[in-house]
Amino acid sequence: MKLFLQLYFALFTSLLFSQDTIKTRGLFYKVSAAVTLTTNDDYSIGNDDGETFINPNAIFINNTLGYQFDERSSIGLNIEYDRYFKQELNFFPVHLSFRYNVFDFDDKVFLRGGYGKMIDLGKNFESGTLYKLGIGYQAFDDNFKNSWLIGLDFSRKRFGFRQTEKLSSVSIFLEFMLF
């Protein structure tokens, strides 16, 4: 009986204190910056005025609090600030996103989508709806917990009277994820 209790205690403590080397589920936080690029109509070859051929058209700053269900899928609540320079438009979208890892090796290739509302924070912000689709690559640190994500997002914003105005853009994003 004494040997049985010792084996039971050893097995119980090893199961209690053993940890997974790779975390596969739980809460995460992600911060992101994205930029939309456009060509400069005023640029000419050989022009020394400091003009560049490609200029940023918009910048997006995003914070995400999410939950990862398993190695492949996660969901997130996003709060974002979008600024379009040329059009002088500001947006404050709050949206849900879903990400699915298509290729699940050490690093991941993923598809993601999102839908949400753009909040009216006054006369400088537009209200409406937001749709997003994206593809990206996720590279992990040595512990497979924190990671960098890079990729492309397509977004469509509908706003204005009865949401008849539309603004579509493709942006390049860089994100850092704490898991």
PDB file of C-alpha atoms in Angstrom:
ATOM      1  CA  MET A   1       0.000   0.000   0.000  1.00  0.00           C
ATOM      2  CA  LYS A   2       2.874   2.356   0.800  1.00  0.00           C
ATOM      3  CA  LEU A   3       4.408   1.735  -2.653  1.00  0.00           C
ATOM      4  CA  PHE A   4       1.034   2.372  -4.293  1.00  0.00           C
ATOM      5  CA  LEU A   5       0.650   5.724  -2.466  1.00  0.00           C
ATOM      6  CA  GLN A   6       4.196   6.766  -3.434  1.00  0.00           C
ATOM      7  CA  LEU A   7       3.573   5.929  -7.112  1.00  0.00           C
ATOM      8  CA  TYR A   8       0.228   7.714  -7.038  1.00  0.00           C
ATOM      9  CA  PHE A   9       1.777  10.812  -5.426  1.00  0.00           C
ATOM     10  CA  ALA A  10       4.695  10.831  -7.917  1.00  0.00           C
ATOM     11  CA  LEU A  11       2.333  10.490 -10.898  1.00  0.00           C
ATOM     12  CA  PHE A  12      -0.032  13.166  -9.546  1.00  0.00           C
ATOM     13  CA  THR A  13       2.747  15.716  -8.928  1.00  0.00           C
ATOM     14  CA  SER A  14       4.366  15.071 -12.308  1.00  0.00           C
ATOM     15  CA  LEU A  15       1.036  15.646 -14.070  1.00  0.00           C
ATOM     16  CA  LEU A  16       0.307  18.697 -11.937  1.00  0.00           C
ATOM     17  CA  PHE A  17       3.638  20.423 -12.544  1.00  0.00           C
ATOM     18  CA  SER A  18       4.382  19.317 -16.095  1.00  0.00           C
ATOM     19  CA  GLN A  19       4.010  22.044 -18.687  1.00  0.00           C
ATOM     20  CA  ASP A  20       3.515  22.057 -22.399  1.00  0.00           C
ATOM     21  CA  THR A  21       6.598  23.396 -24.172  1.00  0.00           C
ATOM     22  CA  ILE A  22       4.426  25.126 -26.780  1.00  0.00           C
ATOM     23  CA  LYS A  23       1.371  27.077 -25.658  1.00  0.00           C
ATOM     24  CA  THR A  24      -1.503  26.279 -28.004  1.00  0.00           C
ATOM     25  CA  ARG A  25      -4.495  28.049 -26.434  1.00  0.00           C
ATOM     26  CA  GLY A  26      -5.246  31.066 -24.349  1.00  0.00           C
ATOM     27  CA  LEU A  27      -5.459  34.851 -24.355  1.00  0.00           C
ATOM     28  CA  PHE A  28      -3.171  37.032 -26.452  1.00  0.00           C
ATOM     29  CA  TYR A  29      -2.541  40.717 -27.086  1.00  0.00           C
ATOM     30  CA  LYS A  30      -1.463  42.105 -30.438  1.00  0.00           C
ATOM     31  CA  VAL A  31      -0.359  45.588 -31.513  1.00  0.00           C
ATOM     32  CA  SER A  32      -0.215  46.444 -35.190  1.00  0.00           C
ATOM     33  CA  ALA A  33       0.747  49.157 -37.638  1.00  0.00           C
ATOM     34  CA  ALA A  34      -0.246  49.105 -41.299  1.00  0.00           C
ATOM     35  CA  VAL A  35       0.283  51.442 -44.218  1.00  0.00           C
ATOM     36  CA  THR A  36      -1.443  51.875 -47.569  1.00  0.00           C
ATOM     37  CA  LEU A  37       0.802  53.108 -50.383  1.00  0.00           C
ATOM     38  CA  THR A  38      -0.046  55.127 -53.482  1.00  0.00           C
ATOM     39  CA  THR A  39       1.852  56.530 -56.442  1.00  0.00           C
ATOM     40  CA  ASN A  40       2.769  60.217 -56.543  1.00  0.00           C
ATOM     41  CA  ASP A  41       1.205  61.968 -59.565  1.00  0.00           C
ATOM     42  CA  ASP A  42       3.644  64.889 -59.254  1.00  0.00           C
ATOM     43  CA  TYR A  43       6.754  62.705 -59.514  1.00  0.00           C
ATOM     44  CA  SER A  44       8.977  62.921 -62.596  1.00  0.00           C
ATOM     45  CA  ILE A  45      12.215  61.057 -63.295  1.00  0.00           C
ATOM     46  CA  GLY A  46      15.261  63.215 -62.640  1.00  0.00           C
ATOM     47  CA  ASN A  47      13.324  65.623 -60.433  1.00  0.00           C
ATOM     48  CA  ASP A  48      15.486  66.816 -57.523  1.00  0.00           C
ATOM     49  CA  ASP A  49      12.628  68.348 -55.486  1.00  0.00           C
ATOM     50  CA  GLY A  50      12.724  65.487 -52.955  1.00  0.00           C
ATOM     51  CA  GLU A  51       9.591  63.906 -54.394  1.00  0.00           C
ATOM     52  CA  THR A  52       9.269  60.114 -54.169  1.00  0.00           C
ATOM     53  CA  PHE A  53       7.405  57.855 -56.578  1.00  0.00           C
ATOM     54  CA  ILE A  54       5.544  55.978 -53.813  1.00  0.00           C
ATOM     55  CA  ASN A  55       3.934  57.819 -50.890  1.00  0.00           C
ATOM     56  CA  PRO A  56       1.919  56.563 -47.909  1.00  0.00           C
ATOM     57  CA  ASN A  57      -1.791  57.187 -48.349  1.00  0.00           C
ATOM     58  CA  ALA A  58      -3.073  55.906 -45.004  1.00  0.00           C
ATOM     59  CA  ILE A  59      -1.866  54.565 -41.667  1.00  0.00           C
ATOM     60  CA  PHE A  60      -3.723  52.129 -39.416  1.00  0.00           C
ATOM     61  CA  ILE A  61      -2.891  51.550 -35.726  1.00  0.00           C
ATOM     62  CA  ASN A  62      -4.591  48.483 -34.228  1.00  0.00           C
ATOM     63  CA  ASN A  63      -4.839  46.853 -30.776  1.00  0.00           C
ATOM     64  CA  THR A  64      -6.238  43.347 -30.460  1.00  0.00           C
ATOM     65  CA  LEU A  65      -7.261  41.281 -27.465  1.00  0.00           C
ATOM     66  CA  GLY A  66      -8.016  37.747 -28.513  1.00  0.00           C
ATOM     67  CA  TYR A  67      -8.281  34.080 -27.702  1.00  0.00           C
ATOM     68  CA  GLN A  68      -6.495  31.257 -29.520  1.00  0.00           C
ATOM     69  CA  PHE A  69      -8.569  28.060 -29.563  1.00  0.00           C
ATOM     70  CA  ASP A  70      -5.904  25.656 -30.876  1.00  0.00           C
ATOM     71  CA  GLU A  71      -2.864  25.627 -33.175  1.00  0.00           C
ATOM     72  CA  ARG A  72      -4.927  26.805 -36.147  1.00  0.00           C
ATOM     73  CA  SER A  73      -7.745  29.178 -35.150  1.00  0.00           C
ATOM     74  CA  SER A  74      -8.196  32.327 -33.097  1.00  0.00           C
ATOM     75  CA  ILE A  75     -10.640  35.178 -32.662  1.00  0.00           C
ATOM     76  CA  GLY A  76      -9.945  38.768 -31.641  1.00  0.00           C
ATOM     77  CA  LEU A  77     -11.615  42.013 -30.641  1.00  0.00           C
ATOM     78  CA  ASN A  78      -9.897  44.898 -32.459  1.00  0.00           C
ATOM     79  CA  ILE A  79      -9.855  48.617 -31.695  1.00  0.00           C
ATOM     80  CA  GLU A  80      -8.240  50.599 -34.489  1.00  0.00           C
ATOM     81  CA  TYR A  81      -7.483  54.140 -35.615  1.00  0.00           C
ATOM     82  CA  ASP A  82      -7.312  54.789 -39.388  1.00  0.00           C
ATOM     83  CA  ARG A  83      -6.089  58.020 -40.977  1.00  0.00           C
ATOM     84  CA  TYR A  84      -6.258  58.672 -44.739  1.00  0.00           C
ATOM     85  CA  PHE A  85      -3.954  61.591 -45.587  1.00  0.00           C
ATOM     86  CA  LYS A  86      -5.057  62.531 -49.111  1.00  0.00           C
ATOM     87  CA  GLN A  87      -8.792  62.251 -48.422  1.00  0.00           C
ATOM     88  CA  GLU A  88      -8.398  63.743 -44.905  1.00  0.00           C
ATOM     89  CA  LEU A  89     -10.607  61.041 -43.382  1.00  0.00           C
ATOM     90  CA  ASN A  90     -10.472  59.542 -39.880  1.00  0.00           C
ATOM     91  CA  PHE A  91     -12.047  56.252 -38.838  1.00  0.00           C
ATOM     92  CA  PHE A  92     -12.279  54.454 -35.486  1.00  0.00           C
ATOM     93  CA  PRO A  93     -13.335  50.869 -36.284  1.00  0.00           C
ATOM     94  CA  VAL A  94     -14.159  48.306 -33.616  1.00  0.00           C
ATOM     95  CA  HIS A  95     -14.361  44.854 -35.174  1.00  0.00           C
ATOM     96  CA  LEU A  96     -14.172  41.119 -34.593  1.00  0.00           C
ATOM     97  CA  SER A  97     -11.582  39.139 -36.510  1.00  0.00           C
ATOM     98  CA  PHE A  98     -11.022  35.452 -37.150  1.00  0.00           C
ATOM     99  CA  ARG A  99      -7.673  33.948 -38.148  1.00  0.00           C
ATOM    100  CA  TYR A 100      -7.017  30.456 -39.522  1.00  0.00           C
ATOM    101  CA  ASN A 101      -3.531  29.015 -40.012  1.00  0.00           C
ATOM    102  CA  VAL A 102      -3.469  27.329 -43.411  1.00  0.00           C
ATOM    103  CA  PHE A 103       0.069  25.930 -43.084  1.00  0.00           C
ATOM    104  CA  ASP A 104       0.944  24.938 -39.531  1.00  0.00           C
ATOM    105  CA  PHE A 105       4.706  24.339 -39.417  1.00  0.00           C
ATOM    106  CA  ASP A 106       7.170  26.037 -37.022  1.00  0.00           C
ATOM    107  CA  ASP A 107       6.120  29.329 -38.615  1.00  0.00           C
ATOM    108  CA  LYS A 108       2.604  29.802 -39.918  1.00  0.00           C
ATOM    109  CA  VAL A 109       0.867  31.099 -43.049  1.00  0.00           C
ATOM    110  CA  PHE A 110      -2.618  32.332 -42.235  1.00  0.00           C
ATOM    111  CA  LEU A 111      -5.813  33.775 -43.667  1.00  0.00           C
ATOM    112  CA  ARG A 112      -7.942  36.203 -41.705  1.00  0.00           C
ATOM    113  CA  GLY A 113     -11.139  38.165 -41.968  1.00  0.00           C
ATOM    114  CA  GLY A 114     -13.041  40.702 -39.952  1.00  0.00           C
ATOM    115  CA  TYR A 115     -16.253  42.650 -39.728  1.00  0.00           C
ATOM    116  CA  GLY A 116     -17.217  45.561 -37.533  1.00  0.00           C
ATOM    117  CA  LYS A 117     -18.564  49.061 -37.041  1.00  0.00           C
ATOM    118  CA  MET A 118     -16.804  52.387 -37.384  1.00  0.00           C
ATOM    119  CA  ILE A 119     -17.639  54.501 -34.340  1.00  0.00           C
ATOM    120  CA  ASP A 120     -18.660  58.152 -34.703  1.00  0.00           C
ATOM    121  CA  LEU A 121     -16.419  60.099 -32.294  1.00  0.00           C
ATOM    122  CA  GLY A 122     -17.456  63.551 -33.516  1.00  0.00           C
ATOM    123  CA  LYS A 123     -17.365  65.613 -36.664  1.00  0.00           C
ATOM    124  CA  ASN A 124     -13.824  64.479 -37.586  1.00  0.00           C
ATOM    125  CA  PHE A 125     -14.707  60.753 -37.654  1.00  0.00           C
ATOM    126  CA  GLU A 126     -16.908  58.848 -40.094  1.00  0.00           C
ATOM    127  CA  SER A 127     -19.328  56.122 -38.993  1.00  0.00           C
ATOM    128  CA  GLY A 128     -20.185  53.033 -41.001  1.00  0.00           C
ATOM    129  CA  THR A 129     -19.095  49.421 -41.486  1.00  0.00           C
ATOM    130  CA  LEU A 130     -15.762  47.711 -42.093  1.00  0.00           C
ATOM    131  CA  TYR A 131     -14.915  44.468 -43.889  1.00  0.00           C
ATOM    132  CA  LYS A 132     -11.388  42.972 -43.917  1.00  0.00           C
ATOM    133  CA  LEU A 133      -9.655  40.041 -45.596  1.00  0.00           C
ATOM    134  CA  GLY A 134      -5.977  39.269 -45.292  1.00  0.00           C
ATOM    135  CA  ILE A 135      -3.105  36.850 -45.723  1.00  0.00           C
ATOM    136  CA  GLY A 136       0.090  36.769 -43.732  1.00  0.00           C
ATOM    137  CA  TYR A 137       3.101  35.022 -42.262  1.00  0.00           C
ATOM    138  CA  GLN A 138       3.774  34.487 -38.538  1.00  0.00           C
ATOM    139  CA  ALA A 139       7.319  33.956 -37.210  1.00  0.00           C
ATOM    140  CA  PHE A 140       7.827  32.930 -33.571  1.00  0.00           C
ATOM    141  CA  ASP A 141      10.559  33.690 -31.039  1.00  0.00           C
ATOM    142  CA  ASP A 142      12.718  30.937 -29.513  1.00  0.00           C
ATOM    143  CA  ASN A 143      10.059  29.982 -26.937  1.00  0.00           C
ATOM    144  CA  PHE A 144       7.206  29.794 -29.489  1.00  0.00           C
ATOM    145  CA  LYS A 145       5.152  32.284 -27.453  1.00  0.00           C
ATOM    146  CA  ASN A 146       5.626  35.789 -28.845  1.00  0.00           C
ATOM    147  CA  SER A 147       5.656  36.365 -32.578  1.00  0.00           C
ATOM    148  CA  TRP A 148       5.882  38.835 -35.454  1.00  0.00           C
ATOM    149  CA  LEU A 149       3.229  38.855 -38.174  1.00  0.00           C
ATOM    150  CA  ILE A 150       3.581  40.438 -41.604  1.00  0.00           C
ATOM    151  CA  GLY A 151       1.230  40.403 -44.570  1.00  0.00           C
ATOM    152  CA  LEU A 152      -1.409  42.105 -46.702  1.00  0.00           C
ATOM    153  CA  ASP A 153      -4.932  43.191 -45.771  1.00  0.00           C
ATOM    154  CA  PHE A 154      -7.764  44.235 -48.052  1.00  0.00           C
ATOM    155  CA  SER A 155     -10.305  46.462 -46.310  1.00  0.00           C
ATOM    156  CA  ARG A 156     -13.569  48.033 -47.453  1.00  0.00           C
ATOM    157  CA  LYS A 157     -15.123  50.865 -45.500  1.00  0.00           C
ATOM    158  CA  ARG A 158     -18.716  51.950 -46.147  1.00  0.00           C
ATOM    159  CA  PHE A 159     -19.739  55.282 -44.680  1.00  0.00           C
ATOM    160  CA  GLY A 160     -21.683  58.467 -45.379  1.00  0.00           C
ATOM    161  CA  PHE A 161     -25.385  58.896 -45.975  1.00  0.00           C
ATOM    162  CA  ARG A 162     -26.885  55.398 -45.925  1.00  0.00           C
ATOM    163  CA  GLN A 163     -23.322  54.081 -46.272  1.00  0.00           C
ATOM    164  CA  THR A 164     -23.212  54.876 -49.981  1.00  0.00           C
ATOM    165  CA  GLU A 165     -19.604  56.083 -49.925  1.00  0.00           C
ATOM    166  CA  LYS A 166     -16.987  53.332 -50.167  1.00  0.00           C
ATOM    167  CA  LEU A 167     -13.259  53.313 -49.582  1.00  0.00           C
ATOM    168  CA  SER A 168     -11.247  50.216 -50.488  1.00  0.00           C
ATOM    169  CA  SER A 169      -7.563  49.763 -49.746  1.00  0.00           C
ATOM    170  CA  VAL A 170      -4.794  47.189 -49.621  1.00  0.00           C
ATOM    171  CA  SER A 171      -2.355  47.666 -46.760  1.00  0.00           C
ATOM    172  CA  ILE A 172       0.908  46.130 -45.618  1.00  0.00           C
ATOM    173  CA  PHE A 173       0.810  45.240 -41.918  1.00  0.00           C
ATOM    174  CA  LEU A 174       3.423  44.479 -39.262  1.00  0.00           C
ATOM    175  CA  GLU A 175       2.221  43.132 -35.924  1.00  0.00           C
ATOM    176  CA  PHE A 176       3.726  41.975 -32.641  1.00  0.00           C
ATOM    177  CA  MET A 177       1.809  39.346 -30.654  1.00  0.00           C
ATOM    178  CA  LEU A 178       2.244  38.587 -26.931  1.00  0.00           C
ATOM    179  CA  PHE A 179       0.952  35.140 -26.039  1.00  0.00           C
TER     180      PHE A 179
END
